[in-house]
Amino acid sequence: LVVPGLDRFETLLETDDYDDPAAGAKEFTRLLAMGPAVGIHVLAWASAFAPIEQAIRRRGASSFGIRVALQIDEDESNAFLGSPIARRLAPNRAYLKDTTRGGEVTTKFKPYSTPSDADMASIQLSLAARAPGRANVAWAAAGAAGESQEGSSR
């Protein structure tokens, strides 16, 4: 189950008269807890952690065994990762917290980057191999990439 913008689903953010999570949030928390046993896994992302924590409480949030955080404020970092480390992240860096293997591992990584010319040529060749008759386009692109690299080294 893929849930983009989890913090925008109003039914998850609603509360009852006693400030407890409404039915939608309770069902979602149940799905998080019991879903993996029946083959239902949840991939979700949000622009902020506070509304998620409000909707599914810490018990539901802990159901996400693998978490990735870009730069966030100290309070959200503490709540989401158990440490203020995400507050100090540089641009284009993230932390991954994995609690699924019996321990707890937090790893800093670069979540994205622009592919190099060589990587693009390799991708084009790989795609061309899947589409017979179009290989000449990929080979031409690969040759052009090689020529531009040779010219730049002079």
Tab-separated table of C-alpha atoms in Angstrom:
chain	number	residue	atom	x	y	z
A	1	LEU	CA	0.000	0.000	0.000
A	2	VAL	CA	1.525	3.348	-1.038
A	3	VAL	CA	0.287	6.416	0.843
A	4	PRO	CA	1.661	9.686	-0.554
A	5	GLY	CA	1.219	12.733	1.666
A	6	LEU	CA	0.062	10.812	4.718
A	7	ASP	CA	-0.208	14.071	6.655
A	8	ARG	CA	-2.878	15.326	4.205
A	9	PHE	CA	-5.437	12.541	4.767
A	10	GLU	CA	-8.026	14.317	6.873
A	11	THR	CA	-9.724	11.109	8.044
A	12	LEU	CA	-6.452	10.098	9.709
A	13	LEU	CA	-6.069	13.450	11.451
A	14	GLU	CA	-9.585	13.577	12.921
A	15	THR	CA	-10.159	12.918	16.620
A	16	ASP	CA	-13.260	12.007	18.585
A	17	ASP	CA	-14.822	14.010	21.408
A	18	TYR	CA	-12.178	12.702	23.839
A	19	ASP	CA	-9.248	13.654	21.575
A	20	ASP	CA	-8.596	10.011	20.718
A	21	PRO	CA	-7.876	9.059	17.104
A	22	ALA	CA	-11.009	8.654	14.991
A	23	ALA	CA	-11.986	5.373	13.313
A	24	GLY	CA	-9.866	5.989	10.193
A	25	ALA	CA	-6.682	6.448	12.217
A	26	LYS	CA	-7.461	3.402	14.366
A	27	GLU	CA	-7.965	1.225	11.271
A	28	PHE	CA	-4.772	2.533	9.687
A	29	THR	CA	-2.823	1.799	12.888
A	30	ARG	CA	-4.300	-1.710	12.890
A	31	LEU	CA	-3.233	-2.158	9.262
A	32	LEU	CA	0.304	-1.039	10.149
A	33	ALA	CA	0.476	-3.540	13.006
A	34	MET	CA	-1.188	-6.548	11.404
A	35	GLY	CA	-0.689	-6.004	7.681
A	36	PRO	CA	2.812	-7.472	7.262
A	37	ALA	CA	1.647	-10.832	8.611
A	38	VAL	CA	-0.794	-11.101	5.702
A	39	GLY	CA	1.464	-9.541	3.066
A	40	ILE	CA	0.309	-5.916	3.287
A	41	HIS	CA	3.199	-3.490	3.679
A	42	VAL	CA	2.907	0.281	3.841
A	43	LEU	CA	5.158	2.801	2.129
A	44	ALA	CA	4.195	6.296	3.209
A	45	TRP	CA	5.698	9.751	3.253
A	46	ALA	CA	4.734	13.065	4.772
A	47	SER	CA	5.966	16.633	4.791
A	48	ALA	CA	5.850	16.780	8.593
A	49	PHE	CA	5.871	14.219	11.382
A	50	ALA	CA	3.751	16.028	13.997
A	51	PRO	CA	0.372	15.412	12.273
A	52	ILE	CA	1.265	11.754	11.758
A	53	GLU	CA	2.194	11.360	15.395
A	54	GLN	CA	-1.079	13.014	16.375
A	55	ALA	CA	-3.098	10.680	14.159
A	56	ILE	CA	-1.500	7.315	14.860
A	57	ARG	CA	0.289	8.066	18.135
A	58	ARG	CA	3.743	6.712	18.912
A	59	ARG	CA	2.546	3.114	18.880
A	60	GLY	CA	1.484	3.435	15.236
A	61	ALA	CA	4.581	5.407	14.266
A	62	SER	CA	6.805	2.689	15.672
A	63	SER	CA	5.189	0.264	13.208
A	64	PHE	CA	7.319	1.847	10.495
A	65	GLY	CA	10.462	-0.257	10.956
A	66	ILE	CA	12.393	1.580	8.263
A	67	ARG	CA	12.310	5.371	8.367
A	68	VAL	CA	14.041	7.984	6.217
A	69	ALA	CA	14.366	11.617	7.253
A	70	LEU	CA	15.695	14.600	5.366
A	71	GLN	CA	16.527	17.753	7.337
A	72	ILE	CA	13.813	18.363	9.960
A	73	ASP	CA	13.675	20.358	13.174
A	74	GLU	CA	15.068	18.950	16.399
A	75	ASP	CA	11.726	18.048	18.000
A	76	GLU	CA	10.541	16.112	14.942
A	77	SER	CA	13.925	14.419	14.598
A	78	ASN	CA	13.740	13.301	18.241
A	79	ALA	CA	10.203	11.982	17.785
A	80	PHE	CA	10.827	10.289	14.434
A	81	LEU	CA	14.392	8.980	14.788
A	82	GLY	CA	14.887	9.077	18.551
A	83	SER	CA	17.742	11.549	18.125
A	84	PRO	CA	18.218	15.177	17.011
A	85	ILE	CA	20.640	14.110	14.237
A	86	ALA	CA	18.360	15.043	11.304
A	87	ARG	CA	18.398	18.684	12.436
A	88	ARG	CA	22.047	18.998	11.411
A	89	LEU	CA	21.762	17.401	7.963
A	90	ALA	CA	23.239	19.209	4.986
A	91	PRO	CA	21.205	19.596	1.784
A	92	ASN	CA	20.900	16.394	-0.272
A	93	ARG	CA	21.566	14.171	2.760
A	94	ALA	CA	19.249	11.896	4.725
A	95	TYR	CA	19.226	9.454	7.606
A	96	LEU	CA	17.810	5.953	7.373
A	97	LYS	CA	16.774	4.256	10.598
A	98	ASP	CA	16.217	0.494	10.370
A	99	THR	CA	14.771	-1.380	13.343
A	100	THR	CA	13.600	-4.420	11.367
A	101	ARG	CA	16.578	-6.699	11.973
A	102	GLY	CA	16.518	-7.018	15.731
A	103	GLY	CA	18.770	-4.041	16.398
A	104	GLU	CA	18.756	-0.406	15.477
A	105	VAL	CA	20.904	0.948	12.668
A	106	THR	CA	21.004	4.604	11.625
A	107	THR	CA	22.840	5.416	8.409
A	108	LYS	CA	23.552	8.749	6.775
A	109	PHE	CA	23.261	8.679	2.971
A	110	LYS	CA	22.832	10.742	-0.174
A	111	PRO	CA	19.257	10.138	-1.362
A	112	TYR	CA	19.681	11.366	-4.914
A	113	SER	CA	22.179	12.822	-7.338
A	114	THR	CA	22.445	13.678	-11.018
A	115	PRO	CA	23.679	10.714	-13.071
A	116	SER	CA	27.008	11.138	-14.834
A	117	ASP	CA	27.343	10.992	-18.640
A	118	ALA	CA	28.826	7.502	-18.324
A	119	ASP	CA	25.873	6.354	-16.202
A	120	MET	CA	23.418	7.782	-18.738
A	121	ALA	CA	25.216	6.002	-21.597
A	122	SER	CA	25.088	2.740	-19.653
A	123	ILE	CA	21.367	3.186	-18.997
A	124	GLN	CA	20.738	3.908	-22.668
A	125	LEU	CA	22.617	0.761	-23.671
A	126	SER	CA	20.649	-1.293	-21.185
A	127	LEU	CA	17.348	0.074	-22.473
A	128	ALA	CA	18.418	-0.463	-26.078
A	129	ALA	CA	19.113	-4.116	-25.340
A	130	ARG	CA	15.470	-4.461	-24.286
A	131	ALA	CA	14.146	-2.810	-27.483
A	132	PRO	CA	15.572	-4.504	-30.604
A	133	GLY	CA	15.855	-2.190	-33.600
A	134	ARG	CA	16.524	0.840	-31.448
A	135	ALA	CA	20.056	-0.113	-30.443
A	136	ASN	CA	21.576	2.250	-33.009
A	137	VAL	CA	20.132	5.234	-31.118
A	138	ALA	CA	21.680	4.092	-27.848
A	139	TRP	CA	25.004	3.238	-29.478
A	140	ALA	CA	25.110	6.662	-31.102
A	141	ALA	CA	24.394	8.294	-27.761
A	142	ALA	CA	27.042	6.156	-26.069
A	143	GLY	CA	29.551	7.075	-28.760
A	144	ALA	CA	28.754	10.756	-28.369
A	145	ALA	CA	29.182	10.491	-24.609
A	146	GLY	CA	32.574	8.832	-25.094
A	147	GLU	CA	33.666	11.496	-27.564
A	148	SER	CA	32.661	14.306	-25.205
A	149	GLN	CA	34.659	12.703	-22.385
A	150	GLU	CA	37.713	12.272	-24.594
A	151	GLY	CA	37.481	15.878	-25.750
A	152	SER	CA	37.210	17.155	-22.184
A	153	SER	CA	40.352	15.331	-21.049
A	154	ARG	CA	42.587	17.159	-23.529
